[in-house]
Amino acid sequence: MDNALQILTEDYNAIIATFLMMIGLYIVMSRAHLIKKILGLNLFQNAVFLFYISAGKVGGGTAPILTGEAGAIYSNPLPHVLILTAIVVGVATMGLGLAIVLRIHEAYGTIEEDEIAQADIADDTRDEDRE
Amino acid sequence: MSALLHPIVNVALLTMLVLLALGIALRRDLFSAAIYAGAFSMTMATLFLLLDAPDVAFTEAAIGASLTLILFLAAMTRAMGSEKIAAPRRLMPILVSLLTGAFILYGAQDLPPHASPAAPIHLHVAPDYLARTQEEFGFPNVVTAILASYRGFDTLGEVYVIFTAGVAILALLGGAGTAGARRRKP
């Protein structure tokens, strides 16, 4: 119990990152609308960013821009670089996801997952009837 | 910033993030959900600034909050902007999310304490980067030095990914003659 309380006070950032990730995962699984699913993925991704940047924080430190003062404490710059890259890659992949959604909308006239599945089933049965 | 104020602002911003995330999850109207997502990214950028990552904060504000929002709004003007009310699947996603979260929190017990200077992540290559940047490059921003030089291949890979995504988007949306076709018939 003592251990649990310690985690709650010291690792609030990690707990919230986990919670945000859970919400993102829930959106991706429970919603049928494809754009909403991508919003959920975006949320999931941001939770991971939060976790990384929190891990890079050093208590009492400043941003990793050298001041020239002796003995200055800086936060870890490495997670910052990784997440900078990840944000830009994230927007590129998300744009691709949205493009696929638009293409699906063009072909099916809907972007609700269950309606797409129904249209596919209807297509298959029509093909079988023809054969 | 004073040592007392820092954790308070941290907790306030994190709580706000959770509320905004719940807003994204619960709003059926996608326009509202997208605006919530923009506010979420902006809050996240503020939090990054608090966690000593100004470069990431700038990028998140410029790309996460604005460009992403613009892409979502652009997609929504071309496709449907609102969800159906019917949501048959409720229980299973909640169970899976809770289980995943429980596993992660169980694993998080082994994490070093937040902001601890003795955490393994701070003892590996980071001190080396911090010590050498001024002398090897002559400018003070360590993040830029790592991004463009020490780990320049990562950034090159990033450029490849963006290029590939751009080509794929053009192939998906720019091509004439595929419009309306559902699938290739043999």
CSV table of C-alpha atoms in Angstrom, one decimal:
chain,number,residue,atom,x,y,z
A,1,MET,CA,0.0,0.0,0.0
A,2,ASP,CA,2.9,2.3,0.9
A,3,ASN,CA,4.5,1.4,-2.4
A,4,ALA,CA,1.3,2.3,-4.3
A,5,LEU,CA,1.1,5.6,-2.5
A,6,GLN,CA,4.7,6.4,-3.4
A,7,ILE,CA,4.0,5.6,-7.1
A,8,LEU,CA,1.0,7.9,-7.0
A,9,THR,CA,2.9,10.9,-5.7
A,10,GLU,CA,6.2,10.4,-7.5
A,11,ASP,CA,5.0,9.0,-10.8
A,12,TYR,CA,1.9,11.1,-11.5
A,13,ASN,CA,3.2,11.8,-15.0
A,14,ALA,CA,3.6,8.1,-15.8
A,15,ILE,CA,0.1,7.3,-14.4
A,16,ILE,CA,-1.5,10.1,-16.4
A,17,ALA,CA,0.4,9.0,-19.5
A,18,THR,CA,-1.0,5.4,-19.0
A,19,PHE,CA,-4.5,6.7,-18.4
A,20,LEU,CA,-4.4,8.9,-21.6
A,21,MET,CA,-3.1,5.8,-23.5
A,22,MET,CA,-6.0,3.7,-22.2
A,23,ILE,CA,-8.5,6.4,-23.3
A,24,GLY,CA,-6.9,6.4,-26.8
A,25,LEU,CA,-7.0,2.6,-27.0
A,26,TYR,CA,-10.6,2.6,-25.9
A,27,ILE,CA,-11.5,5.1,-28.7
A,28,VAL,CA,-9.7,3.0,-31.3
A,29,MET,CA,-11.5,-0.1,-30.3
A,30,SER,CA,-15.0,1.1,-29.4
A,31,ARG,CA,-15.8,3.6,-32.1
A,32,ALA,CA,-16.8,2.6,-35.6
A,33,HIS,CA,-16.1,5.9,-37.3
A,34,LEU,CA,-12.7,5.9,-39.0
A,35,ILE,CA,-11.8,9.5,-38.4
A,36,LYS,CA,-12.7,9.1,-34.7
A,37,LYS,CA,-10.4,6.1,-34.6
A,38,ILE,CA,-7.5,8.2,-36.0
A,39,LEU,CA,-8.3,10.8,-33.3
A,40,GLY,CA,-7.9,8.0,-30.8
A,41,LEU,CA,-4.5,6.9,-32.3
A,42,ASN,CA,-3.4,10.6,-32.1
A,43,LEU,CA,-4.3,10.6,-28.4
A,44,PHE,CA,-2.4,7.3,-27.8
A,45,GLN,CA,0.7,8.8,-29.6
A,46,ASN,CA,0.6,11.9,-27.5
A,47,ALA,CA,0.5,9.8,-24.3
A,48,VAL,CA,3.7,8.1,-25.4
A,49,PHE,CA,5.3,11.6,-26.1
A,50,LEU,CA,4.3,12.7,-22.6
A,51,PHE,CA,5.9,9.6,-21.0
A,52,TYR,CA,9.2,10.2,-22.9
A,53,ILE,CA,9.4,13.9,-22.1
A,54,SER,CA,8.6,13.2,-18.4
A,55,ALA,CA,11.4,10.6,-18.3
A,56,GLY,CA,13.9,13.2,-19.6
A,57,LYS,CA,13.1,15.7,-16.8
A,58,VAL,CA,15.8,16.2,-14.2
A,59,GLY,CA,14.7,17.7,-10.9
A,60,GLY,CA,16.0,21.3,-10.6
A,61,GLY,CA,17.3,21.3,-14.2
A,62,THR,CA,16.7,23.7,-17.0
A,63,ALA,CA,16.1,23.3,-20.7
A,64,PRO,CA,19.2,21.7,-22.4
A,65,ILE,CA,20.5,25.0,-23.8
A,66,LEU,CA,23.9,25.6,-22.5
A,67,THR,CA,24.2,28.7,-20.3
A,68,GLY,CA,27.9,28.4,-19.8
A,69,GLU,CA,27.5,28.6,-16.0
A,70,ALA,CA,29.6,26.0,-14.1
A,71,GLY,CA,27.6,23.3,-12.4
A,72,ALA,CA,24.3,24.1,-14.2
A,73,ILE,CA,21.9,21.1,-14.3
A,74,TYR,CA,20.2,20.4,-17.7
A,75,SER,CA,17.4,18.0,-18.5
A,76,ASN,CA,18.1,15.1,-20.7
A,77,PRO,CA,18.1,16.3,-24.4
A,78,LEU,CA,17.9,12.8,-25.9
A,79,PRO,CA,14.2,12.1,-25.4
A,80,HIS,CA,13.5,15.6,-26.7
A,81,VAL,CA,15.2,14.7,-30.0
A,82,LEU,CA,13.4,11.4,-30.3
A,83,ILE,CA,10.0,13.0,-29.7
A,84,LEU,CA,10.7,15.9,-32.1
A,85,THR,CA,11.2,13.3,-34.8
A,86,ALA,CA,8.2,11.3,-33.6
A,87,ILE,CA,5.9,14.3,-33.7
A,88,VAL,CA,6.8,15.0,-37.4
A,89,VAL,CA,6.6,11.4,-38.4
A,90,GLY,CA,3.3,11.1,-36.5
A,91,VAL,CA,1.7,13.9,-38.5
A,92,ALA,CA,2.9,12.3,-41.8
A,93,THR,CA,1.5,8.9,-40.9
A,94,MET,CA,-1.7,10.5,-39.7
A,95,GLY,CA,-2.1,12.4,-43.0
A,96,LEU,CA,-1.7,9.1,-44.8
A,97,GLY,CA,-4.4,7.5,-42.5
A,98,LEU,CA,-6.8,10.4,-43.3
A,99,ALA,CA,-6.0,10.0,-47.0
A,100,ILE,CA,-6.9,6.3,-46.8
A,101,VAL,CA,-10.1,7.2,-45.0
A,102,LEU,CA,-11.0,9.7,-47.7
A,103,ARG,CA,-10.4,7.1,-50.4
A,104,ILE,CA,-12.6,4.6,-48.5
A,105,HIS,CA,-15.3,7.3,-48.3
A,106,GLU,CA,-15.0,7.8,-52.1
A,107,ALA,CA,-15.4,4.1,-52.8
A,108,TYR,CA,-18.0,3.1,-50.2
A,109,GLY,CA,-19.9,6.3,-49.5
A,110,THR,CA,-19.5,5.8,-45.7
A,111,ILE,CA,-16.7,5.6,-43.2
A,112,GLU,CA,-18.6,3.7,-40.5
A,113,GLU,CA,-16.8,0.4,-40.0
A,114,ASP,CA,-19.9,-1.8,-39.7
A,115,GLU,CA,-21.5,-0.3,-42.9
A,116,ILE,CA,-18.3,-0.9,-44.8
A,117,ALA,CA,-18.3,-4.5,-43.6
A,118,GLN,CA,-22.0,-4.9,-44.7
A,119,ALA,CA,-21.2,-3.4,-48.1
A,120,ASP,CA,-18.4,-6.0,-48.5
A,121,ILE,CA,-20.6,-8.9,-47.5
A,122,ALA,CA,-23.3,-7.7,-49.9
A,123,ASP,CA,-20.7,-7.5,-52.7
A,124,ASP,CA,-19.5,-11.1,-51.9
A,125,THR,CA,-22.9,-12.6,-52.0
A,126,ARG,CA,-23.7,-10.8,-55.3
A,127,ASP,CA,-20.5,-12.3,-56.7
A,128,GLU,CA,-21.5,-15.8,-55.5
A,129,ASP,CA,-24.9,-15.4,-57.0
A,130,ARG,CA,-23.4,-14.5,-60.4
A,131,GLU,CA,-21.2,-17.6,-60.3
B,1,MET,CA,10.0,28.9,-11.5
B,2,SER,CA,9.8,28.3,-7.8
B,3,ALA,CA,10.1,24.7,-6.5
B,4,LEU,CA,6.7,24.9,-4.9
B,5,LEU,CA,4.7,26.1,-7.9
B,6,HIS,CA,6.2,23.6,-10.3
B,7,PRO,CA,4.5,20.4,-9.1
B,8,ILE,CA,1.1,22.2,-8.8
B,9,VAL,CA,1.2,23.5,-12.4
B,10,ASN,CA,2.3,20.0,-13.5
B,11,VAL,CA,-0.6,18.3,-11.8
B,12,ALA,CA,-3.1,20.9,-13.0
B,13,LEU,CA,-2.0,20.5,-16.6
B,14,LEU,CA,-2.0,16.7,-16.4
B,15,THR,CA,-5.5,16.8,-15.0
B,16,MET,CA,-6.6,19.1,-17.8
B,17,LEU,CA,-5.2,16.7,-20.3
B,18,VAL,CA,-7.3,13.9,-18.9
B,19,LEU,CA,-10.4,16.0,-19.1
B,20,LEU,CA,-9.7,17.0,-22.7
B,21,ALA,CA,-9.0,13.4,-23.6
B,22,LEU,CA,-12.4,12.4,-22.1
B,23,GLY,CA,-13.9,15.1,-24.2
B,24,ILE,CA,-12.4,13.6,-27.3
B,25,ALA,CA,-13.7,10.2,-26.3
B,26,LEU,CA,-17.3,11.3,-25.4
B,27,ARG,CA,-18.2,13.9,-28.1
B,28,ARG,CA,-20.1,12.3,-30.9
B,29,ASP,CA,-19.9,15.5,-33.0
B,30,LEU,CA,-16.5,15.1,-34.7
B,31,PHE,CA,-15.9,18.9,-35.1
B,32,SER,CA,-16.1,19.3,-31.3
B,33,ALA,CA,-13.8,16.2,-30.9
B,34,ALA,CA,-11.2,17.7,-33.2
B,35,ILE,CA,-11.3,21.0,-31.4
B,36,TYR,CA,-10.8,19.1,-28.1
B,37,ALA,CA,-7.8,17.4,-29.8
B,38,GLY,CA,-6.4,20.8,-30.7
B,39,ALA,CA,-6.8,22.0,-27.1
B,40,PHE,CA,-5.3,18.8,-25.9
B,41,SER,CA,-2.2,19.3,-28.1
B,42,MET,CA,-1.8,22.9,-26.9
B,43,THR,CA,-2.0,21.9,-23.3
B,44,MET,CA,0.5,19.2,-24.0
B,45,ALA,CA,2.8,21.8,-25.5
B,46,THR,CA,2.5,23.9,-22.3
B,47,LEU,CA,3.4,20.8,-20.3
B,48,PHE,CA,6.4,20.1,-22.5
B,49,LEU,CA,7.6,23.6,-21.7
B,50,LEU,CA,7.3,23.0,-18.0
B,51,LEU,CA,9.2,19.7,-18.4
B,52,ASP,CA,12.2,21.6,-19.9
B,53,ALA,CA,11.6,20.7,-23.5
B,54,PRO,CA,11.0,24.1,-25.4
B,55,ASP,CA,12.0,22.6,-28.8
B,56,VAL,CA,9.4,19.9,-28.4
B,57,ALA,CA,6.8,22.4,-27.1
B,58,PHE,CA,7.3,24.5,-30.3
B,59,THR,CA,6.9,21.5,-32.5
B,60,GLU,CA,3.9,20.2,-30.7
B,61,ALA,CA,2.2,23.7,-30.9
B,62,ALA,CA,3.0,24.2,-34.5
B,63,ILE,CA,2.4,20.7,-35.8
B,64,GLY,CA,0.4,18.8,-33.2
B,65,ALA,CA,-2.0,21.6,-32.4
B,66,SER,CA,-2.4,23.4,-35.7
B,67,LEU,CA,-1.4,21.2,-38.6
B,68,THR,CA,-3.1,18.1,-37.3
B,69,LEU,CA,-6.2,20.1,-36.6
B,70,ILE,CA,-6.2,21.5,-40.1
B,71,LEU,CA,-5.8,18.0,-41.6
B,72,PHE,CA,-8.7,16.7,-39.5
B,73,LEU,CA,-11.0,19.5,-40.4
B,74,ALA,CA,-10.0,19.2,-44.1
B,75,ALA,CA,-10.8,15.5,-44.0
B,76,MET,CA,-14.1,16.1,-42.2
B,77,THR,CA,-15.3,18.6,-44.9
B,78,ARG,CA,-14.9,15.8,-47.5
B,79,ALA,CA,-16.2,12.9,-45.4
B,80,MET,CA,-18.9,12.6,-42.8
B,81,GLY,CA,-18.5,14.9,-39.8
B,82,SER,CA,-20.6,13.1,-37.2
B,83,GLU,CA,-20.7,9.7,-35.6
B,84,LYS,CA,-23.7,7.4,-35.4
B,85,ILE,CA,-25.2,7.2,-32.0
B,86,ALA,CA,-25.4,3.5,-31.9
B,87,ALA,CA,-22.4,2.0,-30.3
B,88,PRO,CA,-22.9,-1.8,-29.7
B,89,ARG,CA,-19.4,-2.5,-28.5
B,90,ARG,CA,-18.8,-1.1,-25.1
B,91,LEU,CA,-17.7,-3.7,-22.6
B,92,MET,CA,-14.9,-5.5,-24.4
B,93,PRO,CA,-12.9,-2.3,-25.3
B,94,ILE,CA,-13.2,-1.1,-21.7
B,95,LEU,CA,-12.0,-4.4,-20.4
B,96,VAL,CA,-9.1,-4.6,-22.8
B,97,SER,CA,-8.1,-0.9,-22.0
B,98,LEU,CA,-8.2,-1.5,-18.3
B,99,LEU,CA,-6.2,-4.7,-18.6
B,100,THR,CA,-3.5,-3.0,-20.7
B,101,GLY,CA,-3.4,-0.1,-18.3
B,102,ALA,CA,-3.1,-2.4,-15.3
B,103,PHE,CA,-0.2,-4.3,-16.9
B,104,ILE,CA,1.6,-1.0,-17.7
B,105,LEU,CA,1.1,0.4,-14.2
B,106,TYR,CA,2.4,-2.9,-12.8
B,107,GLY,CA,5.5,-2.5,-14.9
B,108,ALA,CA,5.8,1.1,-14.0
B,109,GLN,CA,6.6,0.1,-10.4
B,110,ASP,CA,10.1,-0.5,-11.5
B,111,LEU,CA,10.5,3.0,-13.0
B,112,PRO,CA,13.0,5.3,-11.3
B,113,PRO,CA,11.3,8.2,-9.4
B,114,HIS,CA,10.1,11.1,-11.6
B,115,ALA,CA,12.9,13.8,-12.2
B,116,SER,CA,15.5,11.7,-10.3
B,117,PRO,CA,19.0,12.7,-11.6
B,118,ALA,CA,20.2,9.2,-10.9
B,119,ALA,CA,17.8,7.5,-13.3
B,120,PRO,CA,19.7,5.3,-15.8
B,121,ILE,CA,18.5,7.4,-18.8
B,122,HIS,CA,20.5,10.4,-17.5
B,123,LEU,CA,23.7,8.4,-17.1
B,124,HIS,CA,24.2,6.9,-20.5
B,125,VAL,CA,25.0,9.1,-23.5
B,126,ALA,CA,23.3,12.4,-22.5
B,127,PRO,CA,26.1,13.7,-20.3
B,128,ASP,CA,28.5,13.2,-23.1
B,129,TYR,CA,26.3,15.2,-25.6
B,130,LEU,CA,25.9,18.0,-23.0
B,131,ALA,CA,29.7,18.1,-22.4
B,132,ARG,CA,30.8,18.1,-26.0
B,133,THR,CA,28.2,20.2,-27.8
B,134,GLN,CA,29.7,23.7,-27.0
B,135,GLU,CA,33.2,22.7,-28.0
B,136,GLU,CA,32.4,20.7,-31.1
B,137,PHE,CA,29.7,22.9,-32.6
B,138,GLY,CA,30.0,26.3,-30.9
B,139,PHE,CA,26.3,26.8,-30.3
B,140,PRO,CA,24.5,26.2,-27.0
B,141,ASN,CA,21.4,24.2,-28.1
B,142,VAL,CA,22.2,20.6,-27.4
B,143,VAL,CA,18.9,19.4,-28.9
B,144,THR,CA,19.8,20.8,-32.3
B,145,ALA,CA,23.3,19.3,-32.1
B,146,ILE,CA,21.9,15.8,-31.5
B,147,LEU,CA,19.1,16.2,-34.0
B,148,ALA,CA,21.3,17.3,-36.9
B,149,SER,CA,24.6,15.7,-36.1
B,150,TYR,CA,25.0,13.1,-33.4
B,151,ARG,CA,21.8,11.3,-34.4
B,152,GLY,CA,21.6,12.7,-37.9
B,153,PHE,CA,20.7,9.4,-39.4
B,154,ASP,CA,17.5,9.3,-37.3
B,155,THR,CA,16.5,12.6,-38.9
B,156,LEU,CA,17.4,11.3,-42.4
B,157,GLY,CA,15.1,8.3,-41.7
B,158,GLU,CA,12.4,10.8,-40.6
B,159,VAL,CA,12.7,12.6,-44.0
B,160,TYR,CA,12.3,9.2,-45.8
B,161,VAL,CA,9.1,8.5,-43.8
B,162,ILE,CA,7.7,11.9,-44.6
B,163,PHE,CA,8.6,11.5,-48.3
B,164,THR,CA,7.0,8.1,-48.5
B,165,ALA,CA,3.9,9.3,-46.8
B,166,GLY,CA,3.6,12.2,-49.2
B,167,VAL,CA,4.0,9.9,-52.2
B,168,ALA,CA,1.4,7.5,-50.8
B,169,ILE,CA,-1.1,10.4,-50.1
B,170,LEU,CA,-0.6,11.6,-53.7
B,171,ALA,CA,-1.1,8.1,-55.0
B,172,LEU,CA,-4.3,7.7,-53.0
B,173,LEU,CA,-6.0,11.0,-53.6
B,174,GLY,CA,-4.4,12.4,-56.7
B,175,GLY,CA,-4.9,9.6,-59.2
B,176,ALA,CA,-7.6,10.0,-61.9
B,177,GLY,CA,-9.5,6.9,-63.1
B,178,THR,CA,-9.8,5.2,-59.8
B,179,ALA,CA,-12.6,7.4,-58.5
B,180,GLY,CA,-15.6,5.5,-57.2
B,181,ALA,CA,-14.0,2.1,-57.9
B,182,ARG,CA,-14.5,-0.1,-54.9
B,183,ARG,CA,-12.1,-2.9,-55.7
B,184,ARG,CA,-10.2,-4.5,-58.6
B,185,LYS,CA,-12.3,-7.2,-60.2
B,186,PRO,CA,-10.2,-10.0,-61.7
